[in-house]
Amino acid sequence: DAKTTQPPSMDCAEGRAANLPCNHSTISGNEYVYWYRQIHSQGPQYIIHGLKNNETNEMASLIITEDRKSSTLILPHATLRDTAVYYCIVRVAPGNAGNMLTFGGGTRLMVKP
Amino acid sequence: GAVVSQHPSRVICKSGTSVKIECRSLDFQATTMFWYRQFPKKSLMLMATSNEGSKATYEQGVEKDKFLINHASLTLSTLTVTSAHPEDSSFYICSAPSGVNEQFFGPGTRLTVL
């Protein structure tokens, strides 16, 4: 799986949008971008994934650049409960959910009142 | 979404004893489950892949005789930390794939070895 690079930490004001960047310059054509988050002392939670088109669900939006070498996870209205470590993971296509996930360092997002 | 449970959520044991951690998929079947370990302020590190009906696959550097994995059924995998030592103290997390897109993680088990 391709390696990803994320800033180690970010702050965001409550109610504002949180934009979390991820670089994955060595991504290959059959690899998707997945985002998970881990709230303190809990297991990781799936957020969203995409291949090349922008994606949106009830939790977040995922913006992938045209060359697919980077992406941004957007939490449109961050709340205190969004404080967590966010992991950007690149992995082979869906249909292989049985493949393990390789976690990098992630970004520690602190949402402040 | 699918639910994965772990038991116990927290365990404290004496050095030299063995500890068993259970991972269950509550509303789906999983032929494969994954075991991760997470030290404080560190990321999750894959320890092994648990396979129903066959032997587990261990990552490099993980001792298979120390971390025994048994995938007893399509909904249960167990991790036994044998002869635990203080350096085995960690947060152990399991996951299981469901459907084609997602992996679901258990809530984790915090092991403290005195």
Coordinates of C-alpha atoms in Angstrom, one line a residue:
Chain A
D1 CA 0.0 0.0 0.0
A2 CA 1.2 3.6 -0.8
K3 CA 2.6 5.6 2.0
T4 CA 0.8 8.7 3.2
T5 CA 2.0 11.9 4.9
Q6 CA -0.2 13.9 7.3
P7 CA 0.6 16.9 9.6
P8 CA 1.0 15.5 13.1
S9 CA -1.5 17.9 14.7
M10 CA -4.1 20.6 13.9
D11 CA -6.5 22.8 15.8
C12 CA -9.9 23.9 14.8
A13 CA -12.5 26.2 16.3
E14 CA -15.8 24.6 17.2
G15 CA -18.4 25.2 14.5
R16 CA -15.8 25.9 11.9
A17 CA -14.8 23.6 9.1
A18 CA -11.8 21.3 9.7
N19 CA -9.7 20.6 6.7
L20 CA -7.3 17.7 7.1
P21 CA -4.7 17.2 4.3
C22 CA -3.0 14.1 3.2
N23 CA -0.3 13.5 0.7
H24 CA -0.1 10.2 -1.1
S25 CA 2.2 10.9 -4.1
T26 CA 3.0 7.3 -4.8
I27 CA -0.6 6.1 -5.0
S28 CA -1.3 3.6 -7.8
G29 CA -4.3 3.4 -10.1
N30 CA -6.1 0.7 -8.2
E31 CA -5.7 2.2 -4.7
Y32 CA -8.4 4.1 -2.9
V33 CA -8.1 6.8 -0.2
Y34 CA -9.7 5.8 3.1
W35 CA -10.1 7.9 6.2
Y36 CA -10.6 6.6 9.7
R37 CA -10.5 8.4 13.0
Q38 CA -9.7 7.2 16.5
I39 CA -11.2 9.0 19.5
H40 CA -9.1 8.6 22.6
S41 CA -9.0 5.0 24.0
Q42 CA -11.4 3.7 21.4
G43 CA -11.1 1.6 18.3
P44 CA -10.8 3.4 14.9
Q45 CA -14.0 4.4 13.1
Y46 CA -14.5 4.4 9.4
I47 CA -15.3 7.9 7.9
I48 CA -15.2 7.8 4.2
H49 CA -13.3 6.6 1.1
G50 CA -12.9 7.5 -2.5
L51 CA -11.0 6.8 -5.7
K52 CA -10.9 10.0 -7.8
N53 CA -14.2 11.7 -7.5
N54 CA -15.1 13.8 -4.5
E55 CA -17.2 12.0 -2.0
T56 CA -19.6 13.2 0.7
N57 CA -21.5 11.4 3.5
E58 CA -23.2 12.3 6.7
M59 CA -19.8 12.6 8.5
A60 CA -17.5 14.3 6.1
S61 CA -16.5 15.2 2.6
L62 CA -13.4 13.9 0.8
I63 CA -11.7 16.0 -1.9
I64 CA -9.1 14.2 -4.0
T65 CA -6.9 16.2 -6.4
E66 CA -7.1 15.5 -10.1
D67 CA -3.6 13.8 -10.1
R68 CA -4.7 11.8 -7.0
K69 CA -1.5 12.7 -5.2
S70 CA -3.2 14.4 -2.3
S71 CA -6.6 14.6 -0.6
T72 CA -8.4 16.6 2.0
L73 CA -10.9 15.4 4.5
I74 CA -13.4 18.1 5.4
L75 CA -15.5 18.1 8.6
P76 CA -17.9 20.9 7.7
H77 CA -18.9 22.0 11.2
A78 CA -16.5 20.6 13.7
T79 CA -17.7 19.8 17.2
L80 CA -15.8 19.0 20.4
R81 CA -16.7 15.3 19.8
D82 CA -14.7 15.4 16.6
T83 CA -11.5 15.7 18.6
A84 CA -9.5 12.6 17.6
V85 CA -6.6 11.3 15.6
Y86 CA -7.5 11.1 11.9
Y87 CA -5.8 8.5 9.7
C88 CA -5.5 8.7 5.9
I89 CA -4.9 5.3 4.5
V90 CA -4.3 4.3 0.9
R91 CA -5.2 0.7 0.0
V92 CA -6.3 -1.6 -2.7
A93 CA -9.8 -1.4 -4.1
P94 CA -13.0 -2.2 -2.3
G95 CA -13.9 -5.8 -2.7
N96 CA -10.8 -6.5 -0.7
A97 CA -12.1 -5.3 2.6
G98 CA -10.4 -8.3 4.0
N99 CA -7.0 -6.7 3.4
M100 CA -5.4 -5.3 6.5
L101 CA -5.0 -1.6 7.1
T102 CA -1.6 0.1 7.5
F103 CA -1.8 3.0 9.8
G104 CA 0.6 5.9 9.7
G105 CA 1.0 8.6 12.3
G106 CA -2.3 10.4 11.6
T107 CA -3.3 13.9 12.4
R108 CA -4.3 14.8 15.9
L109 CA -7.2 17.2 15.5
M110 CA -8.1 19.3 18.5
V111 CA -11.4 21.1 18.3
K112 CA -11.5 24.0 20.7
P113 CA -14.5 25.9 22.1
Chain B
G1 CA -22.9 -0.3 10.8
A2 CA -21.6 -3.6 11.8
V3 CA -20.5 -4.1 15.4
V4 CA -17.3 -5.7 16.7
S5 CA -17.0 -6.3 20.5
Q6 CA -14.0 -7.1 22.6
H7 CA -13.8 -8.6 26.0
P8 CA -12.5 -7.6 28.5
S9 CA -12.2 -3.9 27.9
R10 CA -9.5 -3.6 30.6
V11 CA -7.4 -6.2 32.3
I12 CA -4.6 -6.0 34.9
C13 CA -2.5 -9.0 35.5
K14 CA 0.7 -10.1 37.2
S15 CA 3.9 -10.7 35.3
G16 CA 4.1 -14.3 34.0
T17 CA 0.4 -15.0 33.7
S18 CA -1.6 -15.4 30.5
V19 CA -4.4 -13.2 29.4
K20 CA -7.1 -14.0 26.8
I21 CA -8.8 -11.3 24.8
E22 CA -11.9 -12.1 22.8
C23 CA -13.0 -10.4 19.6
R24 CA -16.5 -11.0 18.3
S25 CA -18.4 -9.8 15.3
L26 CA -21.9 -9.4 16.6
D27 CA -24.1 -9.1 13.5
F28 CA -21.9 -10.5 10.7
Q29 CA -19.5 -13.3 9.9
A30 CA -15.8 -12.8 9.5
T31 CA -13.5 -15.3 8.0
T32 CA -10.7 -12.9 8.7
M33 CA -10.0 -10.7 11.7
F34 CA -7.0 -8.5 12.4
W35 CA -5.2 -7.9 15.7
Y36 CA -3.4 -4.6 16.3
R37 CA -1.4 -3.3 19.2
Q38 CA -1.1 0.4 20.1
F39 CA 1.4 1.9 22.5
P40 CA 0.7 5.3 24.2
K41 CA 0.8 8.2 21.7
K42 CA 1.7 5.8 18.9
S43 CA -0.2 4.5 15.9
L44 CA -1.8 1.1 15.5
M45 CA 0.6 -1.7 14.5
L46 CA -0.7 -4.8 12.9
M47 CA 0.3 -7.9 14.9
A48 CA -1.4 -10.7 13.0
T49 CA -4.2 -11.8 10.8
S50 CA -6.6 -14.3 12.2
N51 CA -8.0 -16.8 9.7
E52 CA -11.0 -19.0 10.4
G53 CA -10.1 -22.6 9.8
S54 CA -6.4 -22.1 9.4
K55 CA -3.4 -20.8 11.2
A56 CA -2.9 -17.1 11.9
T57 CA -0.4 -15.1 9.9
Y58 CA 2.0 -13.0 12.0
E59 CA 3.7 -9.8 11.2
Q60 CA 7.5 -9.7 11.3
G61 CA 8.8 -9.4 14.8
V62 CA 5.6 -10.7 16.5
E63 CA 6.2 -14.0 18.3
K64 CA 3.6 -16.5 17.4
D65 CA 4.3 -18.6 20.5
K66 CA 3.8 -15.6 22.8
F67 CA 0.7 -14.2 21.1
L68 CA -1.6 -17.2 20.4
I69 CA -4.5 -16.6 18.1
N70 CA -7.4 -18.9 17.6
H71 CA -10.2 -18.1 15.2
A72 CA -12.7 -20.4 16.8
S73 CA -15.7 -19.6 14.6
L74 CA -16.9 -17.2 12.0
T75 CA -17.7 -14.7 14.7
L76 CA -15.0 -15.2 17.3
S77 CA -11.2 -14.7 17.4
T78 CA -9.2 -14.9 20.6
L79 CA -5.7 -13.5 21.3
T80 CA -3.9 -15.0 24.2
V81 CA -0.9 -13.1 25.6
T82 CA 1.2 -15.9 27.2
S83 CA 3.6 -15.2 30.1
A84 CA 2.8 -11.6 30.0
H85 CA 5.5 -9.1 31.0
P86 CA 5.3 -5.3 31.6
E87 CA 6.5 -4.5 28.1
D88 CA 3.3 -6.3 26.8
S89 CA 1.2 -3.6 28.4
S90 CA -0.6 -2.0 25.6
F91 CA -4.0 -1.3 23.9
Y92 CA -5.0 -4.3 21.8
I93 CA -7.6 -3.7 19.1
C94 CA -9.2 -6.2 16.7
S95 CA -11.0 -5.5 13.4
A96 CA -13.1 -7.4 11.0
P97 CA -14.1 -6.6 7.4
S98 CA -17.8 -6.4 6.6
G99 CA -19.1 -5.9 3.1
V100 CA -16.7 -4.6 0.5
N101 CA -15.7 -1.2 1.8
E102 CA -15.2 -1.2 5.5
Q103 CA -13.4 -2.7 8.4
F104 CA -15.0 -2.4 11.7
F105 CA -12.9 -2.1 14.8
G106 CA -13.6 -3.3 18.3
P107 CA -13.4 -0.9 21.2
G108 CA -10.0 -2.2 22.3
T109 CA -8.6 -3.9 25.4
R110 CA -6.2 -2.2 27.6
L111 CA -3.8 -4.6 29.1
T112 CA -1.6 -3.6 32.1
V113 CA 1.0 -6.1 33.3
L114 CA 2.3 -5.5 36.7

